[in-house]
Each structure stands twice: as structure tokens, then as C-alpha cells.
Short mmCIF file of C-alpha atoms in Angstrom, two decimals:
data_model
loop_
_atom_site.label_atom_id
_atom_site.label_comp_id
_atom_site.label_asym_id
_atom_site.label_seq_id
_atom_site.Cartn_x
_atom_site.Cartn_y
_atom_site.Cartn_z
CA MET B 11 0.97 -3.95 1.26
CA LEU B 12 -2.08 -1.93 2.38
CA PRO B 13 -2.79 -0.45 -1.38
CA PHE B 14 -5.78 2.01 -0.78
CA ILE B 15 -6.74 5.70 -0.98
CA ALA B 16 -9.66 7.79 0.16
CA LEU B 17 -10.70 11.44 0.17
CA SER B 18 -12.26 12.68 3.37
CA GLU B 19 -14.54 15.62 4.06
CA SER B 20 -13.48 19.21 3.49
CA LEU B 21 -11.49 19.62 6.70
CA SER B 22 -8.03 20.89 7.52
CA ALA B 23 -6.01 17.70 7.40
CA THR B 24 -3.84 16.94 10.41
CA PRO B 25 -0.18 17.44 9.37
CA LEU B 26 1.84 14.26 9.03
CA LYS B 27 4.14 13.70 12.01
CA ILE B 28 7.37 11.74 12.27
CA GLY B 29 6.84 8.56 14.26
CA GLU B 30 3.14 8.21 13.54
CA LYS B 31 2.41 4.49 13.17
CA PHE B 32 -0.62 2.33 12.46
CA ILE B 33 -0.55 -1.35 13.48
CA TYR B 34 -3.03 -3.83 12.03
CA ASP B 35 -4.08 -7.44 12.52
CA ILE B 36 -4.34 -9.54 9.36
CA ASP B 37 -7.09 -12.17 9.45
CA VAL B 38 -7.61 -14.75 6.71
CA GLY B 39 -10.95 -16.52 6.85
CA GLY B 40 -11.46 -15.15 10.36
CA VAL B 41 -8.16 -16.59 11.63
CA TYR B 42 -5.33 -14.34 12.82
CA SER B 43 -2.59 -14.69 10.21
CA GLY B 44 -0.16 -11.81 10.61
CA THR B 45 0.57 -8.16 11.31
CA ALA B 46 0.80 -5.11 9.08
CA THR B 47 2.14 -1.64 9.82
CA MET B 48 2.21 1.75 8.16
CA GLU B 49 4.30 4.64 9.45
CA VAL B 50 6.03 7.95 8.85
CA ALA B 51 9.48 6.59 9.66
CA GLY B 52 11.64 9.72 9.34
CA ARG B 53 13.08 12.30 6.98
CA THR B 54 15.60 12.11 4.16
CA GLN B 55 16.72 13.98 1.07
CA ARG B 56 16.18 12.80 -2.46
CA SER B 57 17.69 14.80 -5.35
CA GLY B 58 18.05 17.77 -2.99
CA VAL B 59 14.40 17.62 -1.94
CA ASP B 60 13.41 17.19 1.73
CA CYS B 61 11.23 14.08 1.91
CA LEU B 62 9.27 12.07 4.43
CA VAL B 63 10.16 8.38 4.69
CA LEU B 64 6.95 6.36 4.47
CA ARG B 65 7.05 2.64 5.21
CA SER B 66 4.58 -0.24 5.27
CA THR B 67 5.14 -3.86 6.26
CA ALA B 68 3.21 -7.11 6.23
CA GLU B 69 4.48 -10.20 8.05
CA SER B 70 2.94 -13.62 8.56
CA ALA B 71 2.21 -15.03 12.00
CA ALA B 72 4.60 -17.65 13.37
CA TRP B 73 2.29 -20.56 12.63
CA ILE B 74 2.08 -19.56 8.95
CA SER B 75 5.77 -18.66 8.68
CA ALA B 76 6.63 -22.26 9.55
CA PHE B 77 5.48 -23.36 6.09
CA PHE B 78 4.83 -20.17 4.05
CA PRO B 79 6.72 -17.15 5.42
CA VAL B 80 5.59 -13.74 4.25
CA LYS B 81 7.51 -10.53 4.85
CA ASP B 82 6.79 -7.55 2.60
CA VAL B 83 8.38 -4.12 3.12
CA ILE B 84 7.49 -1.10 0.99
CA THR B 85 9.28 2.25 1.41
CA SER B 86 8.59 5.60 -0.23
CA HIS B 87 10.34 8.94 -0.13
CA TRP B 88 7.59 11.52 -0.49
CA ASP B 89 7.86 15.27 -1.10
CA PRO B 90 5.24 16.78 1.27
CA VAL B 91 5.47 20.24 -0.33
CA ARG B 92 4.75 19.24 -3.93
CA ARG B 93 2.93 16.15 -2.65
CA ARG B 94 4.48 13.62 -5.01
CA THR B 95 6.60 10.50 -4.76
CA MET B 96 10.35 10.83 -5.31
CA TRP B 97 11.49 7.22 -4.75
CA ASN B 98 9.89 3.85 -4.08
CA GLU B 99 11.16 0.43 -3.07
CA LYS B 100 9.46 -2.95 -2.62
CA ASN B 101 11.14 -5.87 -0.88
CA LEU B 102 8.80 -8.85 -1.06
CA ARG B 103 9.10 -12.36 0.29
CA GLU B 104 6.15 -14.70 -0.05
CA GLY B 105 6.96 -18.37 0.41
CA ASN B 106 9.78 -19.20 -2.00
CA TYR B 107 9.11 -16.10 -4.05
CA PHE B 108 11.42 -13.12 -3.58
CA ARG B 109 11.32 -9.80 -5.39
CA PHE B 110 13.26 -6.57 -4.95
CA TYR B 111 12.16 -3.46 -6.83
CA ARG B 112 13.42 0.12 -6.72
CA VAL B 113 12.51 3.19 -8.75
CA ALA B 114 13.72 6.81 -8.64
CA PHE B 115 11.74 9.60 -10.29
CA ASP B 116 13.29 12.50 -12.21
CA TYR B 117 10.55 15.07 -12.73
CA ALA B 118 12.85 17.48 -14.57
CA VAL B 119 12.91 15.13 -17.56
CA GLY B 120 9.75 13.11 -16.84
CA GLN B 121 11.53 9.81 -16.28
CA ALA B 122 11.53 6.89 -13.85
CA HIS B 123 14.73 4.85 -13.51
CA TRP B 124 14.03 1.38 -12.16
CA TYR B 125 15.80 -1.81 -11.17
CA GLU B 126 14.42 -5.15 -10.06
CA LYS B 127 15.53 -8.66 -9.30
CA ARG B 128 13.37 -11.63 -8.52
CA TYR B 129 13.82 -15.23 -7.48
CA SER B 130 11.23 -17.96 -7.33
CA GLY B 131 11.45 -21.50 -6.04
CA ASN B 132 8.13 -22.18 -7.71
CA ARG B 133 8.92 -21.64 -11.37
CA PRO B 134 6.49 -23.48 -13.68
CA ARG B 135 7.38 -26.84 -15.14
CA GLY B 136 8.16 -27.12 -18.82
CA LYS B 137 5.32 -27.82 -21.21
CA THR B 138 6.26 -31.50 -21.32
CA GLY B 139 6.17 -31.90 -17.55
CA GLY B 140 9.08 -33.51 -15.77
CA PRO B 141 11.10 -32.08 -12.90
CA GLN B 142 10.75 -28.46 -11.92
CA ARG B 143 13.25 -26.12 -13.52
CA GLN B 144 16.03 -24.78 -11.34
CA ALA B 145 15.12 -21.50 -9.66
CA VAL B 146 17.39 -18.58 -10.52
CA TRP B 147 17.73 -14.89 -9.79
CA GLU B 148 16.60 -12.67 -12.65
CA GLU B 149 17.71 -9.03 -12.87
CA ARG B 150 16.70 -6.20 -15.16
CA SER B 151 16.62 -2.41 -15.24
CA GLY B 152 15.24 0.32 -17.44
CA THR B 153 13.64 3.73 -17.82
CA THR B 154 10.02 4.82 -18.14
CA TRP B 155 9.59 7.98 -20.23
CA MET B 156 7.10 10.82 -20.65
CA LEU B 157 5.78 10.92 -17.08
CA PRO B 158 3.62 13.81 -15.76
CA ASP B 159 4.82 16.31 -13.16
CA GLN B 160 2.81 14.81 -10.31
CA PHE B 161 1.82 11.25 -9.42
CA GLN B 162 2.08 8.81 -6.53
CA ASP B 163 3.26 5.29 -5.81
CA MET B 164 0.89 2.87 -4.09
CA LEU B 165 2.07 3.77 -0.58
CA SER B 166 2.38 7.54 -1.03
CA ALA B 167 -1.16 7.56 -2.46
CA VAL B 168 -2.44 6.88 1.06
CA TYR B 169 -0.60 9.89 2.46
CA PHE B 170 -1.56 12.07 -0.49
CA ALA B 171 -5.18 11.31 0.39
CA ARG B 172 -4.62 12.03 4.07
CA THR B 173 -3.36 15.54 3.26
CA HIS B 174 -6.04 16.27 0.67
CA SER B 175 -8.99 18.57 1.45
CA GLU B 176 -11.35 17.64 -1.39
CA GLN B 177 -14.90 17.25 -0.11
CA ALA B 178 -16.24 13.71 -0.30
CA ARG B 179 -19.82 12.59 -0.80
CA ALA B 180 -21.52 9.28 -1.40
CA GLY B 181 -21.54 8.25 -5.04
CA GLN B 182 -18.40 10.17 -6.00
CA SER B 183 -15.57 8.62 -7.98
CA PHE B 184 -11.97 9.79 -8.21
CA ILE B 185 -8.96 8.89 -10.34
CA LEU B 186 -5.32 9.28 -9.26
CA ASP B 187 -2.19 8.74 -11.37
CA VAL B 188 0.00 6.08 -9.76
CA TYR B 189 3.35 4.64 -10.87
CA ASP B 190 3.42 0.96 -9.99
CA GLU B 191 4.79 -2.21 -11.59
CA LEU B 192 7.06 -0.26 -13.97
CA LYS B 193 4.28 1.78 -15.51
CA LEU B 194 1.95 4.71 -14.91
CA THR B 195 -1.59 3.60 -14.22
CA GLU B 196 -4.84 4.95 -12.84
CA LEU B 197 -6.05 4.20 -9.35
CA LYS B 198 -9.81 4.52 -9.42
CA MET B 199 -11.85 5.03 -6.25
CA HIS B 200 -15.57 4.99 -5.67
CA ILE B 201 -17.09 6.35 -2.44
CA HIS B 202 -20.07 4.25 -1.43
CA GLN B 203 -21.34 5.74 1.82
CA LYS B 204 -20.51 6.81 5.35
CA GLU B 205 -20.70 4.09 8.00
CA GLU B 206 -20.10 3.65 11.72
CA LEU B 207 -17.20 1.25 12.28
CA THR B 208 -16.59 -0.28 15.72
CA LEU B 209 -12.96 -1.20 16.41
CA GLU B 210 -10.76 -1.92 19.41
CA VAL B 211 -7.82 0.47 19.08
CA ASN B 212 -5.16 0.72 21.80
CA GLU B 213 -7.24 -1.75 23.86
CA THR B 214 -10.23 0.61 23.86
CA GLU B 215 -13.39 -0.08 21.89
CA ARG B 216 -14.56 2.91 19.91
CA THR B 217 -17.07 3.65 17.18
CA ILE B 218 -15.66 5.77 14.36
CA SER B 219 -17.49 7.46 11.51
CA ALA B 220 -15.83 6.29 8.29
CA TRP B 221 -16.19 6.45 4.53
CA ARG B 222 -16.64 3.10 2.80
CA ILE B 223 -14.57 3.22 -0.39
CA GLN B 224 -13.82 0.79 -3.19
CA PRO B 225 -10.49 1.13 -5.02
CA PHE B 226 -9.79 -0.52 -8.35
CA LEU B 227 -6.13 -1.29 -8.90
CA ASN B 228 -3.62 -3.83 -10.16
CA THR B 229 -0.54 -4.25 -7.98
CA THR B 230 1.70 -6.73 -6.17
CA GLY B 231 1.51 -7.82 -2.57
CA MET B 232 -1.29 -8.98 -0.34
CA PHE B 233 -4.25 -7.93 -2.51
CA GLN B 234 -2.84 -8.56 -5.97
CA ARG B 235 -5.47 -11.23 -6.73
CA ALA B 236 -8.48 -9.36 -5.33
CA LYS B 237 -9.31 -7.79 -8.73
CA GLY B 238 -11.45 -4.94 -7.45
CA ASP B 239 -13.12 -6.86 -4.60
CA VAL B 240 -11.44 -4.61 -2.03
CA ILE B 241 -13.25 -2.31 0.40
CA VAL B 242 -11.50 0.36 2.47
CA TRP B 243 -12.74 2.35 5.45
CA ILE B 244 -11.07 5.67 6.30
CA SER B 245 -12.08 7.94 9.17
CA ALA B 246 -14.29 10.85 8.14
CA ASP B 247 -12.50 13.42 10.30
CA GLU B 248 -9.36 15.53 10.02
CA ASN B 249 -7.16 12.57 11.01
CA ARG B 250 -8.20 10.41 8.04
CA TRP B 251 -7.00 7.23 9.63
CA PRO B 252 -6.90 4.14 7.40
CA LEU B 253 -9.08 1.92 9.58
CA LYS B 254 -9.73 -1.30 7.75
CA VAL B 255 -9.31 -3.13 4.45
CA SER B 256 -11.38 -6.14 3.44
CA ALA B 257 -10.91 -8.25 0.33
CA ALA B 258 -12.23 -11.42 -1.23
CA VAL B 259 -9.24 -13.28 -2.70
CA PRO B 260 -9.76 -16.37 -4.90
CA LEU B 261 -8.51 -19.63 -3.34
CA VAL B 262 -7.80 -17.77 -0.09
CA GLY B 263 -11.16 -16.41 1.03
CA SER B 264 -11.78 -13.25 3.01
CA VAL B 265 -8.78 -11.16 4.06
CA ASP B 266 -9.29 -8.41 6.65
CA VAL B 267 -6.66 -5.91 7.77
CA THR B 268 -7.96 -4.09 10.85
CA LEU B 269 -6.43 -1.28 12.89
CA THR B 270 -5.58 -2.38 16.45
CA LYS B 271 -3.02 0.17 17.62
CA TYR B 272 -2.12 3.78 16.86
CA ILE B 273 1.08 5.56 17.89
CA ALA B 274 1.02 9.35 17.58
CA GLY B 275 3.97 11.09 15.99
CA HIS B 276 5.72 14.28 17.03
#
């Protein structure tokens, strides 16, 4: 859910605050289809390290849930001092597909210890056709080795970017190490240009200066089939708000996730 990153201008980033929350409308083909959120939900400790609890959700509207319910929840425990992920969990439900995924990172030995289980009511038929095979839960666990001493997960990458002071300019490209889908991969970002984006946030229309950015990634969740056709807008000020995500998804059409409400933290 919401898998994007951007680097804003060289400004002192606003510190992350507990309780800060972004609320978005999800539109598919111009039709309201659900709600997404992203928030700093609290504090916790992970391996003796004080962490922020980051959480994102995506949930289908009632009219879609009647025949294809979607409810995705992603949680990260993020070390704001060393600015790296310590723990990540995905709990995905999309129609008859369910997946639970959890990974804990041990930087002392460069390892990630993961567990997942998945269930699908839409398993493919056998090669000879016939009735659909019985859906079952599948579980597995393992360890990823030889990891670097700093990287992000897909959610913490957003907050890493929000606390970063690297100067951005049109035409720049950046690469960030991200652990996702049981492996370390590169999240590539290209900054196209600065644009003026008009949104209605907290029932007030406002025009916000924003960077238009294109990420290239391979992940699960809402944009897993977009294959690079994703555009992100992030505010070009010290707040670095994630304002909007647009994607062209095969067989689905245009998907837009647009900020509609902001709750300040404390």
C-alpha cells in the first residue's frame, strides 16, 4: 500500500510526530473505490532500539467489498536515529487471496528472519482443466543473509525520504536499498519536474508546489501490476507530504490515490 519515495529540496525536514496521519481517497477509473491511510501510530522497542510504529492501510469501499473485499495493512518499526527499518509486517486480503508476512532484521549479523503464510481461493486449475483445486494455507519461513547495515522496507522508505535533506532538482535519479518480498532490491526514483497540484485537503482547496517523481519497483499490494507506470507527487517544502499517487494498471485502468485529510501529530 502507498509504495513511493521522494527527496525534497534542501530544507530542515519537519520532525515526525506521533499521531500524524494522512487520509486518501482511492479512485479507479474516476470512480471512488476505497480509502487509504498512512500514519505514525506510536512508539515501540525492537531489539532494545526505540522505534516509531509506521502503518499504512488500504480498504475497499462498501460497494466493492460486497463482491471483492480489499483490506491491506502494512506496519513497520523504524529506528529514527539510524534511519533504518527494524521490523516489517504485511497483512493482505484481496478478494479470496490472503497473505501474512513478517520479517525482523538483525543488523549485527546482517540477517533478515522472515515468516509468511498465504491462502488463495483462486488457485489455478490443473493443466488438464477440470474442477479448481482445493484452496489451502501455505506456510514457510527462512533467513536472508549478507544484508547491508542500512536499508528500508517499502513503507519506511517514505519516512526515510521525509527526513532526508538531499537537494532535489529536475532530471535527478536516486537509488535506495529496500528489503521487500524476501529479498533486498533497489528502489529507483526519477525526478521529472516541479508542478503546482490543486487538492481539497481538510475541506479546503489549496494549491501546493510538488515534485513529480517516478519510482520503479516490484512489490505486492495495490500497485504490484503497474510495472513502472506510477507517478508520485510530494510537497516541495519542509513537510514533504505525500500528496498523490497515480498509476496505470493493466485490466484495471487508472488508479489515483489522492490526499483528502491531514491530521497533525504531537
